[in-house]
Amino acid sequence: MPSRNILRADAAESYYHVYARGASKQPIFLEKIDYRYFENLLTRYLSIKPVKSKDGVEYPHLTGQIELLAYCLMNNHFHILLYQIDTGAMTKLMRSVMTSYSRYFNLKYKRTGSVFESRYKASKIGAQSYLEHISRYIHLNPRYWRNYEYSSLQYYRDSKPPDWLKSEKILGMFASPESYMEFVADYEENKQMLSELKHELADH
């Protein structure tokens, strides 16, 4: 089972379930473009080719240091499944993404103060066999999860994933993408696991 609720150790070659929510449980995504901006930040830091700012300054390039396996962006929180290759890479990624997004959000909506409730939380996943269940939990967050726009499930189901999403690490555990979709849809099998995960995450 994951370690409960906090980042207890920053370990190399380890899987983490990362999550954060809005300050006072307020929305962090108000329009479609907000979701897309957050996804673009993942592209910025995780794409194979380094990305430069308008001024020609190269953003932190974390390819080879950390991998994104799954994600889901909800109205007032997000979930991300990561594989950290190098120690410290998760901190670099999350600090970069959350700082950049907070700056964008406050500027766009003419507000000040914290966008997120606190620093992200991370649960280290002790057993690789648990990965499939974490990915299912993440993908089942939306009520209408099958066609939800702002999660990685679309790339698991029928689309070629972008280079910054390593869905093959999860799909490789199944005979086919169809088998994975059946696994996600099998509520009777996963309801106990979902209950356990919610207990582990406590406030989600």
Short mmCIF file of C-alpha atoms in Angstrom, two decimals:
data_model
loop_
_atom_site.label_atom_id
_atom_site.label_comp_id
_atom_site.label_asym_id
_atom_site.label_seq_id
_atom_site.Cartn_x
_atom_site.Cartn_y
_atom_site.Cartn_z
CA MET A 1 0.00 0.00 0.00
CA PRO A 2 1.17 3.60 -0.50
CA SER A 3 2.57 5.50 2.43
CA ARG A 4 -0.22 7.65 3.77
CA ASN A 5 -0.69 11.22 2.60
CA ILE A 6 2.79 12.71 2.79
CA LEU A 7 6.11 12.39 1.05
CA ARG A 8 8.07 10.31 3.54
CA ALA A 9 11.08 9.68 1.33
CA ASP A 10 12.37 11.08 -1.93
CA ALA A 11 13.56 7.84 -3.49
CA ALA A 12 15.05 7.13 -6.90
CA GLU A 13 13.45 4.50 -9.13
CA SER A 14 10.15 4.74 -7.25
CA TYR A 15 6.48 5.21 -8.11
CA TYR A 16 4.41 7.99 -6.54
CA HIS A 17 0.77 9.00 -6.51
CA VAL A 18 0.80 12.81 -6.34
CA TYR A 19 -2.22 14.98 -5.62
CA ALA A 20 -3.11 18.54 -4.65
CA ARG A 21 -6.27 20.59 -4.35
CA GLY A 22 -7.30 24.21 -4.39
CA ALA A 23 -6.98 26.46 -1.35
CA SER A 24 -10.08 26.04 0.84
CA LYS A 25 -11.21 23.44 -1.71
CA GLN A 26 -11.83 26.21 -4.24
CA PRO A 27 -11.75 25.46 -8.00
CA ILE A 28 -8.37 25.57 -9.68
CA PHE A 29 -9.79 25.15 -13.19
CA LEU A 30 -12.56 27.54 -14.25
CA GLU A 31 -12.48 27.24 -18.03
CA LYS A 32 -11.39 24.70 -20.61
CA ILE A 33 -8.29 26.73 -21.37
CA ASP A 34 -7.17 26.35 -17.75
CA TYR A 35 -7.09 22.57 -18.04
CA ARG A 36 -5.20 22.87 -21.31
CA TYR A 37 -2.70 25.26 -19.80
CA PHE A 38 -1.93 22.76 -17.03
CA GLU A 39 -1.47 19.99 -19.62
CA ASN A 40 0.81 22.30 -21.59
CA LEU A 41 2.94 22.69 -18.49
CA LEU A 42 3.39 18.93 -18.38
CA THR A 43 4.46 19.13 -22.01
CA ARG A 44 6.86 21.96 -21.21
CA TYR A 45 8.80 20.04 -18.58
CA LEU A 46 8.45 16.44 -19.77
CA SER A 47 8.60 16.50 -23.57
CA ILE A 48 11.54 14.84 -25.28
CA LYS A 49 12.79 18.10 -26.76
CA PRO A 50 13.62 20.99 -24.40
CA VAL A 51 11.18 23.90 -24.52
CA LYS A 52 12.24 27.54 -24.48
CA SER A 53 10.41 30.62 -23.25
CA LYS A 54 9.60 33.59 -25.49
CA ASP A 55 12.88 35.10 -24.32
CA GLY A 56 14.82 32.04 -25.43
CA VAL A 57 15.44 30.74 -21.93
CA GLU A 58 15.22 26.95 -21.67
CA TYR A 59 12.72 25.62 -19.12
CA PRO A 60 13.81 22.80 -16.78
CA HIS A 61 14.02 19.67 -18.90
CA LEU A 62 13.19 16.57 -16.87
CA THR A 63 13.01 13.87 -19.54
CA GLY A 64 15.05 10.90 -18.36
CA GLN A 65 14.70 11.99 -14.73
CA ILE A 66 10.99 11.34 -14.18
CA GLU A 67 8.05 9.83 -16.11
CA LEU A 68 4.35 10.66 -16.09
CA LEU A 69 2.23 7.50 -16.22
CA ALA A 70 -1.32 8.79 -15.67
CA TYR A 71 -3.19 11.93 -14.65
CA CYS A 72 -6.64 13.39 -14.07
CA LEU A 73 -7.47 17.07 -13.68
CA MET A 74 -10.64 17.75 -11.70
CA ASN A 75 -12.39 21.03 -10.94
CA ASN A 76 -10.67 21.63 -7.59
CA HIS A 77 -7.86 19.06 -7.49
CA PHE A 78 -5.62 16.86 -9.59
CA HIS A 79 -4.09 13.38 -9.43
CA ILE A 80 -0.82 12.33 -11.08
CA LEU A 81 0.99 8.99 -11.19
CA LEU A 82 4.76 9.35 -11.54
CA TYR A 83 7.83 7.17 -11.81
CA GLN A 84 10.80 9.03 -10.36
CA ILE A 85 14.10 7.92 -11.87
CA ASP A 86 16.39 10.47 -10.21
CA THR A 87 16.10 11.71 -6.65
CA GLY A 88 14.65 15.22 -6.52
CA ALA A 89 13.03 15.11 -9.96
CA MET A 90 9.49 14.98 -8.57
CA THR A 91 10.12 18.07 -6.47
CA LYS A 92 11.50 19.91 -9.51
CA LEU A 93 8.52 18.92 -11.65
CA MET A 94 5.79 19.69 -9.14
CA ARG A 95 7.36 22.96 -8.01
CA SER A 96 7.72 24.09 -11.62
CA VAL A 97 4.19 23.06 -12.65
CA MET A 98 2.39 24.40 -9.57
CA THR A 99 4.33 27.69 -9.44
CA SER A 100 3.81 28.33 -13.16
CA TYR A 101 0.14 27.44 -12.97
CA SER A 102 -0.44 29.61 -9.90
CA ARG A 103 1.18 32.58 -11.66
CA TYR A 104 -1.00 32.01 -14.74
CA PHE A 105 -4.21 31.56 -12.70
CA ASN A 106 -3.71 34.67 -10.53
CA LEU A 107 -2.80 36.83 -13.49
CA LYS A 108 -5.72 35.65 -15.60
CA TYR A 109 -8.34 36.02 -12.89
CA LYS A 110 -6.80 39.14 -11.30
CA ARG A 111 -6.39 37.58 -7.89
CA THR A 112 -3.66 37.19 -5.29
CA GLY A 113 -2.76 34.55 -2.73
CA SER A 114 -2.35 30.80 -2.85
CA VAL A 115 -4.06 28.84 -5.60
CA PHE A 116 -3.33 25.49 -3.99
CA GLU A 117 -4.14 24.47 -0.44
CA SER A 118 -0.58 23.45 0.34
CA ARG A 119 2.43 21.77 -1.13
CA TYR A 120 1.48 18.71 -3.15
CA LYS A 121 1.09 15.41 -1.31
CA ALA A 122 2.78 12.24 -2.52
CA SER A 123 2.21 8.61 -1.59
CA LYS A 124 5.06 6.26 -2.43
CA ILE A 125 3.81 3.05 -4.03
CA GLY A 126 5.63 0.15 -2.45
CA ALA A 127 4.59 -2.67 -4.80
CA GLN A 128 4.61 -2.42 -8.59
CA SER A 129 1.57 -4.68 -8.68
CA TYR A 130 -0.39 -1.86 -7.05
CA LEU A 131 0.17 0.45 -10.03
CA GLU A 132 -2.77 -0.81 -12.05
CA HIS A 133 -5.13 -0.06 -9.17
CA ILE A 134 -3.76 3.44 -8.65
CA SER A 135 -4.16 4.19 -12.35
CA ARG A 136 -7.75 2.92 -12.21
CA TYR A 137 -8.50 5.07 -9.18
CA ILE A 138 -7.13 8.13 -10.99
CA HIS A 139 -9.08 7.44 -14.17
CA LEU A 140 -12.34 6.80 -12.30
CA ASN A 141 -12.33 10.17 -10.55
CA PRO A 142 -14.74 11.87 -12.98
CA ARG A 143 -18.37 10.75 -12.85
CA TYR A 144 -18.45 10.37 -16.63
CA TRP A 145 -14.97 8.94 -16.81
CA ARG A 146 -15.20 7.18 -20.18
CA ASN A 147 -15.25 10.41 -22.20
CA TYR A 148 -13.65 12.82 -19.77
CA GLU A 149 -11.40 15.26 -21.63
CA TYR A 150 -8.87 16.05 -18.97
CA SER A 151 -7.37 12.71 -18.04
CA SER A 152 -4.88 10.34 -19.59
CA LEU A 153 -7.52 7.64 -20.15
CA GLN A 154 -8.10 8.85 -23.71
CA TYR A 155 -4.52 7.85 -24.53
CA TYR A 156 -4.93 4.46 -22.88
CA ARG A 157 -8.08 3.73 -24.82
CA ASP A 158 -7.65 4.67 -28.44
CA SER A 159 -5.15 7.45 -29.00
CA LYS A 160 -1.42 7.54 -29.49
CA PRO A 161 0.01 9.09 -26.33
CA PRO A 162 2.16 12.23 -26.49
CA ASP A 163 5.85 11.72 -25.79
CA TRP A 164 5.48 13.14 -22.27
CA LEU A 165 3.04 10.41 -21.18
CA LYS A 166 4.40 6.88 -20.58
CA SER A 167 1.13 4.94 -20.58
CA GLU A 168 2.92 1.78 -21.75
CA LYS A 169 4.19 1.18 -18.22
CA ILE A 170 0.60 0.46 -17.16
CA LEU A 171 -0.76 -0.96 -20.41
CA GLY A 172 2.13 -3.43 -20.48
CA MET A 173 0.47 -5.19 -17.54
CA PHE A 174 -2.55 -6.03 -19.72
CA ALA A 175 -3.09 -8.09 -22.86
CA SER A 176 -4.47 -5.08 -24.75
CA PRO A 177 -5.89 -1.58 -24.28
CA GLU A 178 -9.33 -3.20 -24.37
CA SER A 179 -8.36 -5.40 -21.44
CA TYR A 180 -7.33 -2.34 -19.47
CA MET A 181 -10.64 -0.61 -20.21
CA GLU A 182 -12.50 -3.71 -18.98
CA PHE A 183 -10.41 -3.61 -15.82
CA VAL A 184 -11.30 0.04 -15.22
CA ALA A 185 -14.98 -0.58 -15.89
CA ASP A 186 -15.26 -3.57 -13.59
CA TYR A 187 -16.84 -1.80 -10.65
CA GLU A 188 -17.60 -4.93 -8.69
CA GLU A 189 -13.93 -5.83 -8.66
CA ASN A 190 -12.60 -2.38 -7.91
CA LYS A 191 -15.05 -0.96 -5.37
CA GLN A 192 -13.16 -2.47 -2.42
CA MET A 193 -9.87 -1.18 -3.79
CA LEU A 194 -11.39 2.28 -4.29
CA SER A 195 -12.56 2.28 -0.70
CA GLU A 196 -9.08 1.36 0.53
CA LEU A 197 -7.49 4.06 -1.61
CA LYS A 198 -9.88 6.73 -0.34
CA HIS A 199 -8.99 5.72 3.21
CA GLU A 200 -5.29 5.99 2.39
CA LEU A 201 -5.74 9.43 0.84
CA ALA A 202 -8.02 10.53 3.68
CA ASP A 203 -9.02 13.92 2.34
CA HIS A 204 -9.90 12.94 -1.25
#
